[in-house]
CSV table of C-alpha atoms in Angstrom, one decimal:
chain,number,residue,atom,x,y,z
A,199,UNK,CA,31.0,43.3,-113.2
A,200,UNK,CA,28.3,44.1,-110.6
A,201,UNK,CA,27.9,40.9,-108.4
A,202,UNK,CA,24.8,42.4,-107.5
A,203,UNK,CA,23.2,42.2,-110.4
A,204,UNK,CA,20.4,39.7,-110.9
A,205,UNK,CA,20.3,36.6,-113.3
A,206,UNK,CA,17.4,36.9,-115.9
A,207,UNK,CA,16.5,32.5,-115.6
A,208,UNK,CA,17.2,30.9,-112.5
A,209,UNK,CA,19.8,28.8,-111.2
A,210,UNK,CA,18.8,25.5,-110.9
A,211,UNK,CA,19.7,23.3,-108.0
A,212,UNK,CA,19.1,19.8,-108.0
A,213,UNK,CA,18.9,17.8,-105.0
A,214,UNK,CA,18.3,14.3,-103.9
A,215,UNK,CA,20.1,12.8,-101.1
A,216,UNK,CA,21.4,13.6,-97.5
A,217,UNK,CA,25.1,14.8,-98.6
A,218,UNK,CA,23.7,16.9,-101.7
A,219,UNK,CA,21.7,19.0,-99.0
A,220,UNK,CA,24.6,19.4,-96.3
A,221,UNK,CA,26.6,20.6,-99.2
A,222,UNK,CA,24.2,22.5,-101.5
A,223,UNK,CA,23.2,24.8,-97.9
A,224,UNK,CA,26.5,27.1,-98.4
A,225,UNK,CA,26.6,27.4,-102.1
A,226,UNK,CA,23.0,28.4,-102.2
A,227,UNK,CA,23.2,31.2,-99.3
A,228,UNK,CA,26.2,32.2,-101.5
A,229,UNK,CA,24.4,32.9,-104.6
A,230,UNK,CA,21.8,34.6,-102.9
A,231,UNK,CA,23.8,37.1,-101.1
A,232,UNK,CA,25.3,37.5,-104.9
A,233,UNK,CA,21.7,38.5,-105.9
A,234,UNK,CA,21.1,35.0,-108.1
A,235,UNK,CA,17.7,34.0,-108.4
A,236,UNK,CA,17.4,30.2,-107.5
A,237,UNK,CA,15.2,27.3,-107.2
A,238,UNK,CA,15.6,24.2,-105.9
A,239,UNK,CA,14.5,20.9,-107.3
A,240,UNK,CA,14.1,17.9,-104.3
A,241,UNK,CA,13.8,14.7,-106.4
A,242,UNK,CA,12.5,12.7,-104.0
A,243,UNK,CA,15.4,10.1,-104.3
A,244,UNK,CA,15.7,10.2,-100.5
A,245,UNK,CA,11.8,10.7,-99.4
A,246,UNK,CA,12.1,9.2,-96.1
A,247,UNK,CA,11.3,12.7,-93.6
A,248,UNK,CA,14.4,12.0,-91.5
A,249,UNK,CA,16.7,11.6,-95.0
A,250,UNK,CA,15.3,14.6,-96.5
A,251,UNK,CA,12.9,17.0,-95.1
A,252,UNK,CA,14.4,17.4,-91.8
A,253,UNK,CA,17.7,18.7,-93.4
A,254,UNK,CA,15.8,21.7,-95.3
A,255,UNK,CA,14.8,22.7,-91.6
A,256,UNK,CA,17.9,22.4,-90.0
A,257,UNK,CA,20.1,23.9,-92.7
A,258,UNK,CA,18.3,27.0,-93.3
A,259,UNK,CA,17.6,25.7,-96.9
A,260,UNK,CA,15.0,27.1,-99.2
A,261,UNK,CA,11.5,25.1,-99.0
A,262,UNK,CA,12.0,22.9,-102.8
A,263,UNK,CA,10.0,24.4,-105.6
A,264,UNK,CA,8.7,21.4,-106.6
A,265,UNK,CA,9.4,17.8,-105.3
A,266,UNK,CA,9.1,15.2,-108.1
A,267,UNK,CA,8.7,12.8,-105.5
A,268,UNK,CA,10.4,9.6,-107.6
A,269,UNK,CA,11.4,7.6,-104.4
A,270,UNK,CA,13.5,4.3,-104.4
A,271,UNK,CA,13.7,1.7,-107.2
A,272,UNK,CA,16.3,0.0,-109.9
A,273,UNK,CA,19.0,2.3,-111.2
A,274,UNK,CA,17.3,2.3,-114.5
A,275,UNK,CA,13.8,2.5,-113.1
A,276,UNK,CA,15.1,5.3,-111.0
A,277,UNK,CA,17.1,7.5,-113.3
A,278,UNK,CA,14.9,6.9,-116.1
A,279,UNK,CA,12.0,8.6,-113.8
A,280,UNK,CA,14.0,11.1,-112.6
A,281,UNK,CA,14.9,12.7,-116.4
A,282,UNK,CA,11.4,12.2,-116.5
A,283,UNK,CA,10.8,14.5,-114.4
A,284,UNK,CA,13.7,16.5,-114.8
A,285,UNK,CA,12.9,17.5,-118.3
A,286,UNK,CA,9.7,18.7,-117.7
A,287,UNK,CA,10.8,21.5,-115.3
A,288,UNK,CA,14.2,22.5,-117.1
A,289,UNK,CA,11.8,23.0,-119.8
A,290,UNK,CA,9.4,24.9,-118.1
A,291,UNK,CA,11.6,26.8,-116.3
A,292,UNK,CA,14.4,27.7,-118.8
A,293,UNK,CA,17.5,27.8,-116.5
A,294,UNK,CA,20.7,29.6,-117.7
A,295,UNK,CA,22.6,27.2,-114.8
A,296,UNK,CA,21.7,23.7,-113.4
A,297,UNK,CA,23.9,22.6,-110.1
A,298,UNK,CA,23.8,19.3,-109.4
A,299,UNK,CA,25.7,17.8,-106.2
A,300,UNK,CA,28.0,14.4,-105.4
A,301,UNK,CA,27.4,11.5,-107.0
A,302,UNK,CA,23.8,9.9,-106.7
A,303,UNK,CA,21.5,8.8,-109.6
A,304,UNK,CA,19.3,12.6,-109.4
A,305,UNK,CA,22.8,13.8,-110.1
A,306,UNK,CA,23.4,12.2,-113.5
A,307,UNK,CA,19.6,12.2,-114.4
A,308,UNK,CA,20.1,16.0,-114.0
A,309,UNK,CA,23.4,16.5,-115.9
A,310,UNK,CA,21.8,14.0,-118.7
A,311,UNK,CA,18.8,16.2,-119.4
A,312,UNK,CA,20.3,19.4,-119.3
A,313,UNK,CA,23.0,18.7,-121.5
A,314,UNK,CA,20.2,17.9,-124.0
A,315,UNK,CA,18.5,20.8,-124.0
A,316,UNK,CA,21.4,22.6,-123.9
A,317,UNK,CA,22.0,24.0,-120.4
A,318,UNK,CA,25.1,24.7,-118.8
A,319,UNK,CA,26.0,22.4,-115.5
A,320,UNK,CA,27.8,22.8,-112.5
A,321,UNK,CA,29.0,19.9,-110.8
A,322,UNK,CA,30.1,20.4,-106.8
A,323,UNK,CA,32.1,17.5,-105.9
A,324,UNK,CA,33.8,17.1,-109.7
A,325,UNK,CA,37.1,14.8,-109.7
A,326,UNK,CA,36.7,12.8,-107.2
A,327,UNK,CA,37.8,9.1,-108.3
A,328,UNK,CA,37.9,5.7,-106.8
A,329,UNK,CA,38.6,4.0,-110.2
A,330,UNK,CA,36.1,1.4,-109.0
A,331,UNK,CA,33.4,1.1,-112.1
A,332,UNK,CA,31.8,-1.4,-110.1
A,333,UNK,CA,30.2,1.5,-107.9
A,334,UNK,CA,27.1,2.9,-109.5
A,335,UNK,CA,28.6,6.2,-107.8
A,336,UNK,CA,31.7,6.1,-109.7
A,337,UNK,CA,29.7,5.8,-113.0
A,338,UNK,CA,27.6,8.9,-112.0
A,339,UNK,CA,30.3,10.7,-110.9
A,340,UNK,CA,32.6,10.2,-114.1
A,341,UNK,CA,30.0,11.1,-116.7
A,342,UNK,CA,28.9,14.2,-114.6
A,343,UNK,CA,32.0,15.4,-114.8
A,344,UNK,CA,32.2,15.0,-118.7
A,345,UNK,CA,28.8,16.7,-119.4
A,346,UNK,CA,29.7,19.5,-116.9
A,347,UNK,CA,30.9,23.3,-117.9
A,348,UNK,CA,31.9,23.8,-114.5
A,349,UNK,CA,33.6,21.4,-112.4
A,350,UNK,CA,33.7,22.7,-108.8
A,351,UNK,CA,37.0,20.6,-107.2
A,352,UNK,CA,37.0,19.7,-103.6
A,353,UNK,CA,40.3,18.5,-103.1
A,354,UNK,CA,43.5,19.0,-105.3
A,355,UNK,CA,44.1,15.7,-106.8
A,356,UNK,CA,40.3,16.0,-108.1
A,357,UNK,CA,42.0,18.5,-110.9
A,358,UNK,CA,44.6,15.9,-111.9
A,359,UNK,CA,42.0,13.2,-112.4
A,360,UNK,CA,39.7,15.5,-114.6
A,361,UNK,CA,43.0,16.5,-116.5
A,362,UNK,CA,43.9,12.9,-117.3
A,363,UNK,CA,40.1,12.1,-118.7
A,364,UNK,CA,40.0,15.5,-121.4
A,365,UNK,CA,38.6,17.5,-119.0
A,366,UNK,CA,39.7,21.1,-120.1
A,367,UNK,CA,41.4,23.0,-117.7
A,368,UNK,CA,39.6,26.1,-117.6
A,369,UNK,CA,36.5,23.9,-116.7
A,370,UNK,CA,37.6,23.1,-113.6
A,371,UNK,CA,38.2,25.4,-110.1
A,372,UNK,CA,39.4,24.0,-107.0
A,373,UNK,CA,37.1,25.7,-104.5
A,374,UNK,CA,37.1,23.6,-101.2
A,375,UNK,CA,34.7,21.5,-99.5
A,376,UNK,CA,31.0,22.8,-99.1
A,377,UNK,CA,30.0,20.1,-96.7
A,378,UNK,CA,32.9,21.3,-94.3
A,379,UNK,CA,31.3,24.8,-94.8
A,380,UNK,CA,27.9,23.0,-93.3
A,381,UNK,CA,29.6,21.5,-91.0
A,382,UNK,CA,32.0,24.6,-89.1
A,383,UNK,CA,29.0,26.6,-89.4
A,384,UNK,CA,26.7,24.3,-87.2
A,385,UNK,CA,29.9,23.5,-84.9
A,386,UNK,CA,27.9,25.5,-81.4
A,387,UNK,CA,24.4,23.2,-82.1
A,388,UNK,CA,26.5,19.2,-82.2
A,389,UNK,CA,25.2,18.6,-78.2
A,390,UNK,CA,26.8,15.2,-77.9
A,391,UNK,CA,25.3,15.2,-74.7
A,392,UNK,CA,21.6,15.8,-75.6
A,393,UNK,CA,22.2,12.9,-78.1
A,394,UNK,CA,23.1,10.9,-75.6
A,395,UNK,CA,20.7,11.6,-73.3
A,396,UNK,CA,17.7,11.5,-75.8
A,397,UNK,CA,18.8,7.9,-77.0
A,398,UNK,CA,20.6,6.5,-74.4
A,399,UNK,CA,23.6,6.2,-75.4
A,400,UNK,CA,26.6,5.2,-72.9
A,401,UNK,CA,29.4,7.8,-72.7
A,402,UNK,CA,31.9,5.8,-75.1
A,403,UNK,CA,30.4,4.6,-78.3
A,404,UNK,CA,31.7,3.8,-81.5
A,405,UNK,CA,29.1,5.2,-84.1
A,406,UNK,CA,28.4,2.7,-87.2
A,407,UNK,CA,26.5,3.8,-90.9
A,408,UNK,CA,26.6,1.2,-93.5
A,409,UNK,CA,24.6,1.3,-97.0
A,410,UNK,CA,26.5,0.6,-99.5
A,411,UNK,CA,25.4,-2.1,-101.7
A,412,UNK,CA,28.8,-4.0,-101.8
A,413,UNK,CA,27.9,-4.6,-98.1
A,414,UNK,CA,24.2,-4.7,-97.4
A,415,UNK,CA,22.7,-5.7,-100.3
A,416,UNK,CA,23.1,-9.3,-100.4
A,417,UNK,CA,22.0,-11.1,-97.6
A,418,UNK,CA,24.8,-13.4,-97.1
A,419,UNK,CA,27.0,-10.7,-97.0
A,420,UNK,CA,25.1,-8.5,-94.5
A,421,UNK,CA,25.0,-11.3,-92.4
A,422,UNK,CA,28.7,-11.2,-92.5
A,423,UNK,CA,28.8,-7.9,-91.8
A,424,UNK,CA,26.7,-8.4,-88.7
A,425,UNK,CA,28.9,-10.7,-87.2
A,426,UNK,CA,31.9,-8.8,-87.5
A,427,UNK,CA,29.4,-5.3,-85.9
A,428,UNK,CA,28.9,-7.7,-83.5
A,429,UNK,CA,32.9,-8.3,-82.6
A,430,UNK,CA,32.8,-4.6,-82.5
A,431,UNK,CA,30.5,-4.6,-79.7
A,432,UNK,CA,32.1,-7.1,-78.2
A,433,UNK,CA,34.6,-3.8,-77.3
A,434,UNK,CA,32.5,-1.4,-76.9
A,435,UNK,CA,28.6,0.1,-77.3
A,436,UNK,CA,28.1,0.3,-80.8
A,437,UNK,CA,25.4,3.0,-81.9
A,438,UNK,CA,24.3,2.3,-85.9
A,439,UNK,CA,21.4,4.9,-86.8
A,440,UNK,CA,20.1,2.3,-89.8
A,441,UNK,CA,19.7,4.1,-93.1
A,442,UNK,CA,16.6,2.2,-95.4
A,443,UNK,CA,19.1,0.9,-97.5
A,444,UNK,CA,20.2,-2.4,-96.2
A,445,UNK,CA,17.6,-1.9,-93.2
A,446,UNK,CA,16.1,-5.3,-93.6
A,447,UNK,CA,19.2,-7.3,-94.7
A,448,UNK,CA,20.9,-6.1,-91.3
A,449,UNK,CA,18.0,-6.8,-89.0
A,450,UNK,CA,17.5,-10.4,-90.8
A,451,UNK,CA,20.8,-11.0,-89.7
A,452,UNK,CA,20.3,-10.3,-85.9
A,453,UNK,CA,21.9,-6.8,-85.9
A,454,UNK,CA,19.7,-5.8,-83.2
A,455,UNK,CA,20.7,-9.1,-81.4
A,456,UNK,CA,23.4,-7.5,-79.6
A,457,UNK,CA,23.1,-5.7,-76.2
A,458,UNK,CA,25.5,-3.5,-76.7
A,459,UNK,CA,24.0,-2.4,-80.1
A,460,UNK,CA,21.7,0.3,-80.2
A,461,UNK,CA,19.7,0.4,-83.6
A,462,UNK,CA,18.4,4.5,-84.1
A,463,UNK,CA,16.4,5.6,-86.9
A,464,UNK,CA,17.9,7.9,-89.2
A,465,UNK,CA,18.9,10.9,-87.3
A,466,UNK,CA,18.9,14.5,-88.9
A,467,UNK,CA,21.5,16.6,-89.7
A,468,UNK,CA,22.4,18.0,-86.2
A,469,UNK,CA,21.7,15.2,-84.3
A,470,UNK,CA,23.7,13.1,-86.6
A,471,UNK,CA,26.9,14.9,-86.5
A,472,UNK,CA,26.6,15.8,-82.6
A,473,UNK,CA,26.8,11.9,-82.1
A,474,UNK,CA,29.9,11.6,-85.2
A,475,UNK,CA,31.3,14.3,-82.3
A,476,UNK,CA,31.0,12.1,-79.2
A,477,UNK,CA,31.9,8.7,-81.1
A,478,UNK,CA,35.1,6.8,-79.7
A,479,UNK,CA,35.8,5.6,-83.0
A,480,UNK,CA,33.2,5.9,-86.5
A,481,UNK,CA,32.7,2.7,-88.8
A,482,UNK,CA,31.7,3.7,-91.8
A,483,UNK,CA,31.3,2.9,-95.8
A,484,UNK,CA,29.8,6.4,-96.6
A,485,UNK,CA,32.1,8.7,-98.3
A,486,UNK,CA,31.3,12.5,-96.9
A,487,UNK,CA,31.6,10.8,-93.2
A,488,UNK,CA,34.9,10.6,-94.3
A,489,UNK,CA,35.3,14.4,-94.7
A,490,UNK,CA,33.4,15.0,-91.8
A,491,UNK,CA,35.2,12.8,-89.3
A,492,UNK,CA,38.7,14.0,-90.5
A,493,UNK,CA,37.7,17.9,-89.8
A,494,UNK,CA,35.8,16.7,-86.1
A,495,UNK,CA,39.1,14.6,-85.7
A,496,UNK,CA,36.9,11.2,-85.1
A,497,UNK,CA,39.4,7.9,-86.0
A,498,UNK,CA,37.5,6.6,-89.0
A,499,UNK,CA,37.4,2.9,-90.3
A,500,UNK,CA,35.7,2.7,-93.4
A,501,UNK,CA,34.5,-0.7,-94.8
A,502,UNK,CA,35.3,-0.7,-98.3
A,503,UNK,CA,38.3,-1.7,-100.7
A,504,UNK,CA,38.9,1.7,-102.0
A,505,UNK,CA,38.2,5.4,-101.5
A,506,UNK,CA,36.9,8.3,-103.8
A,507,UNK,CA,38.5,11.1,-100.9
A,508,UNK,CA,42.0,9.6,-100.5
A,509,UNK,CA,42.8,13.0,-99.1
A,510,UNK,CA,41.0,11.9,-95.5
A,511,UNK,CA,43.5,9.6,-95.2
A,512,UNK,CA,46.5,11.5,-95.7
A,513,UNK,CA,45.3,14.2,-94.1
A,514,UNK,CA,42.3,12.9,-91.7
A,515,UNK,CA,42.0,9.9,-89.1
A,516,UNK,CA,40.8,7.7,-92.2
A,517,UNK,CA,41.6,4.2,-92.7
A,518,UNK,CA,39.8,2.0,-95.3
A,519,UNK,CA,39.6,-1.6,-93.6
A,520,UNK,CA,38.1,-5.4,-94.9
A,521,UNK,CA,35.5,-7.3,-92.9
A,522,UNK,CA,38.2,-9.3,-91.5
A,523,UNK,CA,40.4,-5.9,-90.7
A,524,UNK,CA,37.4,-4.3,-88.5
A,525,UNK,CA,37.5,-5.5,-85.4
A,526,UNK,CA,41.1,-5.5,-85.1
A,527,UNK,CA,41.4,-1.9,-86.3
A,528,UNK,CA,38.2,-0.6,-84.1
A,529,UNK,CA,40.3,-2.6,-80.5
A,530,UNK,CA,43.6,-0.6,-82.1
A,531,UNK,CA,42.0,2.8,-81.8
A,532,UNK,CA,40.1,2.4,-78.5
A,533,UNK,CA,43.5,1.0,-76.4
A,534,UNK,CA,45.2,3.7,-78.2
A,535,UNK,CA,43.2,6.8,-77.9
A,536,UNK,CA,43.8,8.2,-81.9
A,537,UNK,CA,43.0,11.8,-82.1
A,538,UNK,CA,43.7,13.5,-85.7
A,539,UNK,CA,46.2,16.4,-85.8
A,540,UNK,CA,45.2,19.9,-86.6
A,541,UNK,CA,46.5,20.0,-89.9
A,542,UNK,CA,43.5,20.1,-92.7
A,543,UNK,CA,42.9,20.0,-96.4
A,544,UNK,CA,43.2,22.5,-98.5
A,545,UNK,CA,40.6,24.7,-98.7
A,546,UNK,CA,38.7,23.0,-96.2
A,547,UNK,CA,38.3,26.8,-94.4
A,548,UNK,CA,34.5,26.9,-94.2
A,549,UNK,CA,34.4,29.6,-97.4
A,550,UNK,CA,34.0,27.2,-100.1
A,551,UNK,CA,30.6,28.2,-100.8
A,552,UNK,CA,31.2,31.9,-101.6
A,553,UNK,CA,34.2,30.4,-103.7
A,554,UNK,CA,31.7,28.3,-105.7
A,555,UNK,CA,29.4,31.5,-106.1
A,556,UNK,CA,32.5,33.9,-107.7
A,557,UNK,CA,32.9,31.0,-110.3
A,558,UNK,CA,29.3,30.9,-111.1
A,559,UNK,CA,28.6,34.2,-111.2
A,560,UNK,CA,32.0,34.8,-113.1
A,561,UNK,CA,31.0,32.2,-115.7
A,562,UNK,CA,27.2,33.5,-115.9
A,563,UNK,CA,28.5,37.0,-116.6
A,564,UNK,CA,31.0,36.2,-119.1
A,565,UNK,CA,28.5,34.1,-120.7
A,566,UNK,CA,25.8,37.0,-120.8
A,567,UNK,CA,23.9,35.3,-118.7
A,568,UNK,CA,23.2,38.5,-116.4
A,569,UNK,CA,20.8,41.0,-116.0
């Protein structure tokens, strides 16, 4: 078969958070050099400039076709708005693929609709697991993966987990990490030192994000949170670029009320990751930071009980720590110096995109889906 060739529909990528564009970057310049014709959906879930705009810029990503524009509200408010919208341009544009990205609600809003009108989906980021239903991202994730025709594996045990839920095994391809793809590619433009220098910052830092709603969404426990960011502090400067999530919880409960904190704005893509680079140590409860720390070899303490990417920690500087475990674990790393070894993931080679595009091609063109 021709990879050349052209696809008669488009492939449809949908998009609605930070991570789904740092990982839909590679897979799209992929399919393009295979001659796909693509358009991009932005939902709008993240419509905040620095969480969303900014990255098309700085990751060379196509400007969106449309942007439905649904912004923030309840998980049923929100999804419902986004299939909604969703519906109207699958069935205006008649795609012969939809690729939808990670775990967020534009993800299973997208994998919902197109299933109903009968459209093949890809799901980048299939298998991952924390077997932790009280995450809405564990819900989304699961039944994307059931409505998928191709799951597109990150990591190895990802093909186990889809095996033990039905998941047929020539429906899944373990093709590597896109988001490390992002990331190698962009390894010359992460200046620590312009970071530093255009915010302040000393030069040993440990670099905080914290948005999950386990953590920041009740006030009480935010405010716990706080105290124990604060302890952290106590050791060392700690930099926290504050996502909107959780934004007025934290600052309620004095965040800012530290002089060794330093409260940023969101920061874009290669700002972000420059300062990830220059951190002493990252505390975290997002899940590609994870990834991302283990391949920049950043020690990693995320705040959570469980982990969907098990695989940073056996093979990254990842540790997944309580409330009462953070301070303790943060002192541990800065007396010790932690660096990670050089030994990565599977896969993890920066060519995960292209990999991604052979399967979708593959599967378009056995499926007459080509021109």
């Amino acid at each position: 078969m021709n990879r050349r060739e052209i696809v008669v529909s488009p492939i449809v990528h949908v998009l609605g958070a930070r991570p789904n564009f740092v990982k839909a970057a590679p897979v799209i310049g992929a399919l393009r050099a295979a001659g796909a014709d693509q358009a991009v959906i932005h939902t709008g879930q993240h419509y905040d400039a620095r969480m969303s705009e900014i990255f098309f810029d700085e990751l060379g990503l196509p400007e969106p076709d449309v942007n439905l524009g649904v912004g923030s509200g309840g998980h049923a408010e929100q999804t419902a708005a986004l299939m909604v919208g969703l519906e109207r341009e699958f069935t205006s544009r008649s795609p012969v693929l939809v690729i939808v990205y990670g775990d967020v609600n534009s993800t299973i809003a997208a994998a919902l609709v197109a299933a109903k009108l009968h459209i093949p989906v890809a799901h980048v980021e299939a298998g991952l697991r924390s077997f932790d239903m009280t995450m809405p991202e564990e819900v989304n994730r699961r039944l994307t993966d059931q409505l998928s025709d191709i799951c597109l594996v990150t990591s190895p045990e990802g093909i186990g987990h889809l095996a033990n839920e039905g998941v047929p095994v020539e429906r899944a391809h373990l093709v590597g990490n896109p988001m490390i793809d992002t990331l190698l590619a962009n390894l010359d433009s992460f200046d620590t030192g312009r970071v530093r220098e255009a915010h302040g910052l000393p030069d040993r830092y440990v670099l905080a994000t914290m948005h999950r709603p386990a953590n920041v969404d009740a006030p009480e426990t935010a405010a716990a949170l706080v105290r124990h960011l604060h302890g952290v502090a106590d050791l060392a400067d700690l930099v926290i670029p504050v996502h909107p999530r959780g934004r007025a919880n934290l600052l309620a409960a004095g965040l800012d009320e530290h002089d060794r904190v330093h409260v940023l704005e969101p920061l874009g893509y290669i700002d972000f990751i420059a300062a990830v680079r220059g951190a002493a140590a990252v505390v975290t409860d997002s899940g590609g930071l994870q990834e991302e720390t283990t391949i920049l070899g950043v020690p990693c303490l995320t705040v959570r009980p469980n982990t969907e990417r098990p695989i940073t920690i056996t093979h990254g500087t990842n540790r997944l720590v309580t409330f009462a475990e953070l301070v303790p674990g943060v002192r541990k790393v800065l007396e010790s110096g932690a660096q990670a070894g050089d030994r990565k993931p599977p896969l993890w080679d920066g060519h995960a995109g292209p990999r991604i595009a052979e399967v979708v091609m593959t599967y378009l063109g056995e499926n007459g889906a080509l021109g």
